[in-house]
């Protein structure tokens, strides 16, 4: 029913309980996509966990060992801001496997979405800000290792800067990192992406979309990726508890369409990952993420129509 695959597993849920990070959102997004008839069960692929070899292309052996053996220090766990458990670690390996699978499918089908991922604050040697394993970086490094791609672009519209992405790919000419985020928000200090767009508190739809368009134009002028990894983020929403921008649900839909329009202009494959979303009502977070999938569907169908009309 969808013109591309969704990657999902019930085990994506980190089971954090009453935490500001609503990790049950993965299950709710999957459920809503099926219940509302946007997706059929055959559109959904189950991922397998990333291998340690995959994880170690991005993260240090010391950090990986601490995660697996449960020997992180209390301050290292505090920095993650989510409780440590073996199950949580397993879910992170699975989410990274999901982004790898989405990357592979996108290269075959033009699009794919991991209904998780976008853990853009994870750094090579530590986790922070609810992010333990940088699934997007793991996927890029795997596609490069398999010689499926050389050049990738990360477009990160989560309200928080993608500092882990910036650190991992610093000085790497083959990976262009773009982050548009609220300047006066976590993380402090910010790392340096290839292109950072610092927004003022309270930026609304019109300003946001104009600024994003200008920078997407510049980014795609300077760099032609073989794949785009979209770290979507539902948290630029004006009702977000951890964000200070003022986008509406309609504005966020336009954001998604804008990103997809640029990415697909040259037919570049696109991988969607979800990243953050902490709306006062979890239902709004689910709506914003579902809308991202629907924006991709609309763009994919439009593209297919255009190709057909051309023949
Ligand atoms: Zn965020």
Coordinates of N, CA, C and O in Angstrom, one line a residue, residues 36-177:
X36 N -5.2 3.3 10.4 CA -5.8 4.3 9.5 C -5.7 4.0 8.1 O -6.0 4.7 7.2
X37 N -5.1 2.8 7.8 CA -5.0 2.3 6.4 C -4.0 2.9 5.6 O -4.0 2.8 4.4
X38 N -3.0 3.6 6.2 CA -1.9 4.2 5.4 C -0.9 3.2 5.0 O -0.3 3.3 4.0
X39 N -0.8 2.1 5.8 CA 0.2 1.1 5.6 C -0.5 -0.3 5.8 O -1.4 -0.4 6.5
X40 N 0.0 -1.3 5.1 CA -0.4 -2.6 5.2 C 0.7 -3.4 5.9 O 1.8 -3.0 5.8
X41 N 0.3 -4.6 6.5 CA 1.3 -5.3 7.2 C 2.5 -5.7 6.3 O 3.7 -5.7 6.8
X42 N 2.3 -5.9 5.0 CA 3.4 -6.3 4.1 C 4.3 -5.1 3.8 O 5.3 -5.3 3.2
X43 N 3.9 -3.9 4.2 CA 4.8 -2.8 4.0 C 5.9 -2.7 5.1 O 6.8 -1.9 5.0
X44 N 5.7 -3.6 6.1 CA 6.6 -3.4 7.3 C 7.6 -4.6 7.3 O 7.3 -5.7 7.2
X45 N 8.9 -4.2 7.5 CA 10.0 -5.1 7.6 C 10.5 -5.1 9.0 O 10.6 -4.1 9.6
X46 N 10.8 -6.3 9.5 CA 11.4 -6.5 10.8 C 12.9 -6.4 10.7 O 13.5 -7.1 9.9
X47 N 13.6 -5.5 11.5 CA 15.0 -5.4 11.4 C 15.7 -6.5 12.2 O 15.1 -7.2 13.1
X48 N 17.0 -6.8 11.9 CA 17.8 -7.6 12.9 C 18.7 -6.6 13.6 O 19.0 -5.5 13.0
X49 N 19.2 -7.0 14.7 CA 20.1 -6.1 15.5 C 21.4 -5.9 14.6 O 21.8 -6.7 13.9
X50 N 21.9 -4.7 14.7 CA 23.2 -4.4 14.1 C 24.3 -5.3 14.8 O 24.1 -5.7 15.9
X51 N 25.3 -5.7 14.0 CA 26.4 -6.5 14.6 C 27.3 -5.6 15.4 O 27.3 -4.3 15.1
X52 N 28.1 -6.1 16.2 CA 29.1 -5.3 16.9 C 30.1 -4.7 15.9 O 30.5 -3.5 16.2
X53 N 30.4 -5.4 14.9 CA 31.2 -4.8 13.9 C 30.6 -3.5 13.3 O 31.3 -2.5 13.1
X54 N 29.3 -3.6 13.0 CA 28.7 -2.3 12.5 C 28.8 -1.2 13.6 O 29.1 -0.1 13.2
X55 N 28.5 -1.5 14.8 CA 28.5 -0.5 15.9 C 29.9 0.1 16.0 O 30.1 1.3 16.2
X56 N 30.9 -0.8 15.9 CA 32.3 -0.4 16.1 C 32.9 0.5 15.0 O 34.0 1.0 15.2
X57 N 32.2 0.6 13.9 CA 32.6 1.6 12.9 C 32.4 3.0 13.3 O 32.9 3.9 12.8
X58 N 31.6 3.2 14.4 CA 31.2 4.5 14.9 C 31.6 4.7 16.3 O 32.1 5.8 16.7
X59 N 31.4 3.7 17.1 CA 31.7 3.8 18.6 C 33.0 3.2 19.0 O 33.4 2.2 18.4
X60 N 33.5 3.6 20.1 CA 34.8 3.1 20.6 C 34.6 1.7 21.3 O 33.6 1.5 21.9
X61 N 35.6 0.9 21.2 CA 35.6 -0.5 21.8 C 35.3 -0.3 23.3 O 34.5 -1.1 23.9
X62 N 35.9 0.7 24.0 CA 35.7 0.8 25.4 C 34.2 1.1 25.8 O 33.7 0.5 26.7
X63 N 33.6 2.0 25.0 CA 32.2 2.4 25.3 C 31.3 1.2 25.0 O 30.4 0.8 25.8
X64 N 31.6 0.5 23.9 CA 30.7 -0.7 23.5 C 30.8 -1.8 24.6 O 29.8 -2.4 25.0
X65 N 32.0 -2.0 25.1 CA 32.2 -3.0 26.2 C 31.4 -2.6 27.4 O 30.8 -3.4 28.1
X66 N 31.5 -1.3 27.8 CA 30.8 -0.9 29.0 C 29.3 -1.0 28.8 O 28.6 -1.4 29.8
X67 N 28.8 -0.7 27.6 CA 27.3 -0.9 27.4 C 26.9 -2.4 27.5 O 25.9 -2.7 28.1
X68 N 27.8 -3.2 26.9 CA 27.4 -4.7 26.9 C 27.6 -5.3 28.3 O 26.8 -6.2 28.6
X69 N 28.6 -4.9 29.0 CA 28.8 -5.5 30.3 C 28.1 -4.8 31.5 O 28.2 -5.3 32.6
X70 N 27.6 -3.6 31.2 CA 26.9 -2.9 32.3 C 27.9 -2.3 33.2 O 27.6 -2.2 34.4
X71 N 29.0 -1.8 32.7 CA 30.0 -1.2 33.6 C 30.2 0.3 33.4 O 31.2 0.9 33.7
X72 N 29.1 1.0 32.9 CA 29.2 2.4 32.8 C 29.2 3.0 34.2 O 28.6 2.5 35.1
X73 N 29.9 4.2 34.3 CA 29.9 4.8 35.6 C 28.5 5.5 35.8 O 27.8 5.8 34.9
X74 N 28.2 5.9 37.1 CA 26.9 6.6 37.3 C 26.9 7.9 36.6 O 25.8 8.3 36.1
X75 N 28.0 8.6 36.4 CA 28.0 9.9 35.7 C 27.8 9.6 34.2 O 27.1 10.4 33.5
X76 N 28.3 8.5 33.7 CA 28.1 8.2 32.3 C 26.6 7.9 32.0 O 26.0 8.2 31.0
X77 N 26.0 7.2 33.0 CA 24.5 6.9 32.8 C 23.7 8.1 33.0 O 22.8 8.4 32.2
X78 N 24.1 9.0 33.9 CA 23.4 10.3 34.1 C 23.4 11.1 32.8 O 22.4 11.7 32.5
X79 N 24.5 11.1 32.1 CA 24.6 11.8 30.9 C 23.7 11.3 29.8 O 23.2 12.1 29.0
X80 N 23.4 10.0 29.8 CA 22.4 9.5 28.8 C 21.0 10.0 29.1 O 20.2 10.0 28.2
X81 N 20.7 10.2 30.4 CA 19.4 10.7 30.8 C 18.3 9.7 30.6 O 17.1 10.0 30.5
X82 N 18.7 8.4 30.4 CA 17.7 7.4 30.4 C 18.3 6.2 31.3 O 19.5 6.1 31.3
X83 N 17.5 5.5 32.0 CA 18.0 4.4 32.8 C 18.7 3.3 32.0 O 18.3 3.0 30.9
X84 N 19.8 2.8 32.6 CA 20.5 1.7 31.9 C 19.8 0.4 32.2 O 19.4 0.1 33.3
X85 N 19.7 -0.4 31.2 CA 19.3 -1.8 31.3 C 19.8 -2.6 30.1 O 20.1 -2.0 29.1
X86 N 19.9 -3.9 30.3 CA 20.4 -4.7 29.1 C 19.4 -4.6 28.0 O 19.7 -4.6 26.8
X87 N 18.0 -4.5 28.4 CA 17.0 -4.4 27.4 C 17.1 -3.1 26.6 O 16.9 -3.1 25.4
X88 N 17.5 -2.1 27.3 CA 17.6 -0.8 26.6 C 18.8 -0.9 25.6 O 18.7 -0.5 24.4
X89 N 19.9 -1.5 26.0 CA 21.0 -1.7 25.1 C 20.6 -2.5 23.9 O 20.9 -2.2 22.7
X90 N 19.9 -3.6 24.1 CA 19.4 -4.4 23.0 C 18.5 -3.6 22.0 O 18.7 -3.8 20.8
X91 N 17.7 -2.8 22.6 CA 16.8 -2.0 21.7 C 17.6 -1.0 20.9 O 17.3 -0.7 19.7
X92 N 18.7 -0.5 21.4 CA 19.6 0.4 20.7 C 20.3 -0.3 19.5 O 20.4 0.3 18.4
X93 N 20.8 -1.5 19.8 CA 21.4 -2.3 18.7 C 20.4 -2.6 17.6 O 20.7 -2.6 16.4
X94 N 19.1 -2.8 18.0 CA 18.0 -3.2 17.1 C 17.7 -1.9 16.3 O 17.5 -2.0 15.0
X95 N 17.6 -0.8 16.9 CA 17.3 0.5 16.2 C 18.4 0.8 15.1 O 18.1 1.2 14.0
X96 N 19.6 0.5 15.5 CA 20.8 0.7 14.5 C 20.6 -0.3 13.4 O 20.8 0.1 12.2
X97 N 20.3 -1.5 13.7 CA 20.0 -2.5 12.6 C 18.9 -2.0 11.7 O 18.9 -2.2 10.5
X98 N 17.9 -1.4 12.3 CA 16.7 -0.9 11.6 C 17.1 0.2 10.6 O 16.7 0.3 9.5
X99 N 18.0 1.1 11.1 CA 18.5 2.2 10.2 C 19.4 1.6 9.0 O 19.4 2.1 7.9
X100 N 20.2 0.6 9.3 CA 21.0 -0.1 8.3 C 20.0 -0.6 7.2 O 20.2 -0.4 6.0
X101 N 19.0 -1.4 7.7 CA 18.0 -2.0 6.8 C 17.3 -0.9 6.0 O 17.1 -1.0 4.7
X102 N 16.9 0.2 6.6 CA 16.2 1.3 5.9 C 17.2 1.9 4.9 O 16.7 2.2 3.7
X103 N 18.5 2.0 5.2 CA 19.4 2.5 4.2 C 19.5 1.6 3.0 O 19.5 2.0 1.9
X104 N 19.6 0.3 3.2 CA 19.7 -0.7 2.1 C 18.4 -0.6 1.3 O 18.5 -0.6 0.0
X105 N 17.3 -0.6 1.9 CA 16.0 -0.5 1.2 C 15.9 0.8 0.4 O 15.3 0.8 -0.7
X106 N 16.3 1.9 1.0 CA 16.2 3.2 0.3 C 17.0 3.1 -1.0 O 16.6 3.6 -2.0
X107 N 18.2 2.5 -0.9 CA 19.1 2.4 -2.1 C 18.4 1.6 -3.2 O 18.6 1.8 -4.4
X108 N 17.6 0.6 -2.8 CA 16.9 -0.2 -3.8 C 15.6 0.4 -4.2 O 15.2 0.3 -5.4
X109 N 14.8 1.1 -3.3 CA 13.5 1.5 -3.6 C 13.3 3.0 -3.7 O 12.2 3.5 -4.1
X110 N 14.4 3.8 -3.4 CA 14.3 5.2 -3.4 C 13.9 5.8 -2.0 O 14.3 7.0 -1.7
X111 N 13.2 5.1 -1.2 CA 12.8 5.6 0.1 C 12.7 4.4 1.1 O 12.5 3.3 0.7
X112 N 12.9 4.7 2.3 CA 12.5 3.8 3.4 C 12.5 4.6 4.7 O 13.1 5.6 4.8
X113 N 11.7 4.1 5.7 CA 11.6 4.8 7.0 C 11.9 3.8 8.1 O 11.3 2.7 8.1
X114 N 12.8 4.1 9.0 CA 12.9 3.4 10.2 C 12.0 4.1 11.2 O 12.2 5.2 11.5
X115 N 11.0 3.3 11.8 CA 10.1 3.9 12.7 C 10.7 3.9 14.1 O 10.2 3.5 15.1
X116 N 11.9 4.5 14.2 CA 12.7 4.7 15.4 C 13.9 5.5 14.9 O 13.9 6.1 13.9
X117 N 15.0 5.4 15.7 CA 16.3 6.0 15.2 C 16.3 7.5 15.3 O 15.5 8.2 15.8
X118 N 17.4 8.0 14.7 CA 17.7 9.5 14.8 C 18.3 9.9 16.1 O 18.1 11.0 16.6
X119 N 19.1 8.9 16.6 CA 19.7 9.2 18.0 C 21.0 10.0 17.8 O 22.1 9.5 17.9
X120 N 20.8 11.3 17.5 CA 21.8 12.2 16.9 C 22.7 12.8 18.0 O 23.6 13.5 17.6
X121 N 22.5 12.5 19.3 CA 23.4 13.1 20.3 C 24.4 12.0 20.7 O 25.4 12.4 21.4
X122 N 24.3 10.8 20.3 CA 25.3 9.8 20.7 C 26.6 10.1 20.0 O 26.7 10.4 18.8
X123 N 27.7 10.0 20.8 CA 29.0 10.3 20.4 C 29.8 9.0 20.3 O 29.4 7.9 20.9
X124 N 31.0 9.0 19.7 CA 31.8 7.7 19.6 C 32.0 7.0 21.0 O 31.9 5.8 21.1
X125 N 32.3 7.8 22.0 CA 32.7 7.2 23.3 C 31.8 7.4 24.4 O 32.0 7.1 25.6
X126 N 30.6 8.0 24.1 CA 29.6 8.2 25.2 C 28.2 8.4 24.6 O 28.1 8.8 23.5
X127 N 27.2 8.1 25.5 CA 25.8 8.5 25.1 C 25.4 9.7 25.8 O 25.9 10.0 26.9
X128 N 24.5 10.4 25.3 CA 23.9 11.6 26.0 C 22.5 12.0 25.4 O 22.2 11.5 24.3
X129 N 21.8 12.7 26.2 CA 20.5 13.2 25.7 C 19.6 12.2 25.1 O 19.0 12.4 24.0
X130 N 19.3 11.1 25.8 CA 18.5 10.0 25.4 C 19.0 9.1 24.2 O 18.3 8.3 23.7
X131 N 20.3 9.4 23.9 CA 20.8 8.7 22.7 C 22.1 7.9 23.1 O 23.0 8.4 23.7
X132 N 22.0 6.7 22.7 CA 23.1 5.7 23.2 C 24.0 5.3 22.0 O 25.2 5.3 22.1
X133 N 23.3 4.9 20.9 CA 24.0 4.4 19.7 C 23.6 5.3 18.6 O 22.3 5.5 18.4
X134 N 24.5 5.8 17.8 CA 24.2 6.7 16.7 C 23.8 5.9 15.5 O 24.6 5.6 14.6
X135 N 22.5 5.5 15.4 CA 22.0 4.6 14.4 C 22.3 5.1 13.0 O 22.6 4.4 12.0
X136 N 22.1 6.4 12.8 CA 22.3 7.0 11.5 C 23.7 6.9 11.0 O 24.0 6.5 9.8
X137 N 24.6 7.2 11.9 CA 26.1 7.1 11.5 C 26.4 5.6 11.3 O 27.2 5.3 10.3
X138 N 25.9 4.7 12.1 CA 26.1 3.3 11.9 C 25.7 2.9 10.5 O 26.4 2.1 9.7
X139 N 24.5 3.4 10.1 CA 24.0 3.0 8.7 C 24.8 3.6 7.6 O 25.1 2.9 6.6
X140 N 25.3 4.8 7.8 CA 26.1 5.4 6.7 C 27.4 4.6 6.6 O 27.9 4.3 5.5
X141 N 28.0 4.3 7.7 CA 29.3 3.6 7.7 C 29.2 2.2 7.1 O 30.1 1.7 6.4
X142 N 28.1 1.6 7.4 CA 27.8 0.2 6.8 C 27.6 0.3 5.3 O 28.2 -0.5 4.6
X143 N 26.9 1.3 4.8 CA 26.6 1.4 3.4 C 28.0 1.8 2.7 O 28.2 1.3 1.6
X144 N 28.8 2.5 3.3 CA 30.1 2.8 2.8 C 31.0 1.6 2.8 O 31.7 1.3 1.8
X145 N 31.0 0.9 3.9 CA 31.8 -0.4 4.0 C 31.4 -1.4 2.9 O 32.3 -2.1 2.4
X146 N 30.1 -1.4 2.6 CA 29.6 -2.4 1.6 C 29.8 -1.8 0.2 O 29.3 -2.4 -0.8
X147 N 30.4 -0.6 0.1 CA 30.6 0.1 -1.2 C 29.3 0.3 -2.0 O 29.3 0.4 -3.2
X148 N 28.2 0.6 -1.2 CA 27.0 0.9 -1.9 C 26.9 2.4 -2.1 O 26.3 2.9 -3.1
X149 N 27.5 3.2 -1.2 CA 27.6 4.6 -1.4 C 29.0 5.1 -1.0 O 29.7 4.4 -0.3
X150 N 29.3 6.3 -1.4 CA 30.5 7.0 -0.9 C 30.0 8.3 -0.1 O 30.5 8.5 1.0
X151 N 29.1 9.0 -0.7 CA 28.7 10.3 -0.1 C 27.3 10.3 0.4 O 26.3 9.9 -0.3
X152 N 27.2 10.8 1.6 CA 25.8 10.9 2.3 C 25.6 12.3 2.8 O 26.6 13.0 3.2
X153 N 24.4 12.7 2.9 CA 24.0 13.9 3.6 C 23.0 13.6 4.7 O 22.1 12.8 4.6
X154 N 23.3 14.2 5.9 CA 22.3 14.1 7.0 C 21.6 15.4 7.1 O 22.3 16.5 7.3
X155 N 20.3 15.4 7.0 CA 19.5 16.6 7.2 C 18.7 16.4 8.5 O 17.9 15.5 8.6
X156 N 19.1 17.3 9.5 CA 18.6 17.1 10.9 C 17.7 18.3 11.2 O 18.2 19.4 11.4
X157 N 16.4 18.1 11.4 CA 15.5 19.2 11.7 C 14.9 19.0 13.1 O 14.0 19.7 13.5
X158 N 15.5 18.1 13.9 CA 15.1 18.0 15.3 C 15.4 19.4 15.9 O 16.4 20.1 15.5
X159 N 14.7 19.8 17.0 CA 14.9 21.1 17.6 C 16.2 21.2 18.3 O 16.7 22.3 18.5
X160 N 16.8 20.1 18.6 CA 18.1 20.1 19.3 C 19.2 19.8 18.2 O 19.1 19.0 17.3
X161 N 20.4 20.5 18.4 CA 21.5 20.3 17.4 C 22.0 18.8 17.4 O 22.1 18.2 18.4
X162 N 22.3 18.4 16.2 CA 22.8 17.0 16.1 C 24.3 17.0 16.3 O 25.1 16.8 15.5
X163 N 24.6 17.1 17.6 CA 26.1 17.3 18.0 C 26.8 16.0 17.8 O 28.0 16.0 17.4
X164 N 26.2 14.8 18.0 CA 26.9 13.6 17.8 C 27.2 13.4 16.4 O 28.3 13.0 16.0
X165 N 26.3 13.7 15.5 CA 26.5 13.6 14.1 C 27.7 14.5 13.7 O 28.6 14.0 12.9
X166 N 27.7 15.7 14.2 CA 28.8 16.6 13.8 C 30.1 16.1 14.3 O 31.1 16.2 13.5
X167 N 30.2 15.5 15.5 CA 31.5 15.0 16.0 C 31.9 13.8 15.2 O 33.1 13.7 14.8
X168 N 31.0 12.9 14.9 CA 31.4 11.7 14.2 C 31.9 12.0 12.8 O 32.9 11.4 12.4
X169 N 31.3 12.9 12.1 CA 31.7 13.2 10.7 C 32.6 14.4 10.5 O 32.8 14.8 9.4
X170 N 33.1 15.0 11.6 CA 33.9 16.1 11.5 C 35.1 15.8 10.6 O 35.8 14.8 10.8
X171 N 35.3 16.7 9.6 CA 36.5 16.6 8.8 C 36.3 15.5 7.7 O 37.2 15.2 6.9
X172 N 35.1 14.9 7.6 CA 34.9 13.8 6.6 C 34.2 14.5 5.4 O 33.0 14.9 5.5
X173 N 34.9 14.6 4.3 CA 34.4 15.3 3.1 C 33.3 14.5 2.5 O 32.6 15.1 1.6
X174 N 33.1 13.3 2.8 CA 32.1 12.5 2.1 C 30.7 12.5 2.8 O 29.8 11.9 2.3
X175 N 30.7 13.1 4.0 CA 29.4 13.2 4.7 C 29.1 14.7 5.1 O 29.9 15.3 5.8
X176 N 28.1 15.2 4.5 CA 27.6 16.6 4.7 C 26.6 16.5 5.8 O 25.6 15.8 5.7
X177 N 26.8 17.3 6.9 CA 25.9 17.3 8.0 C 25.2 18.7 8.1 O 25.9 19.7 8.2

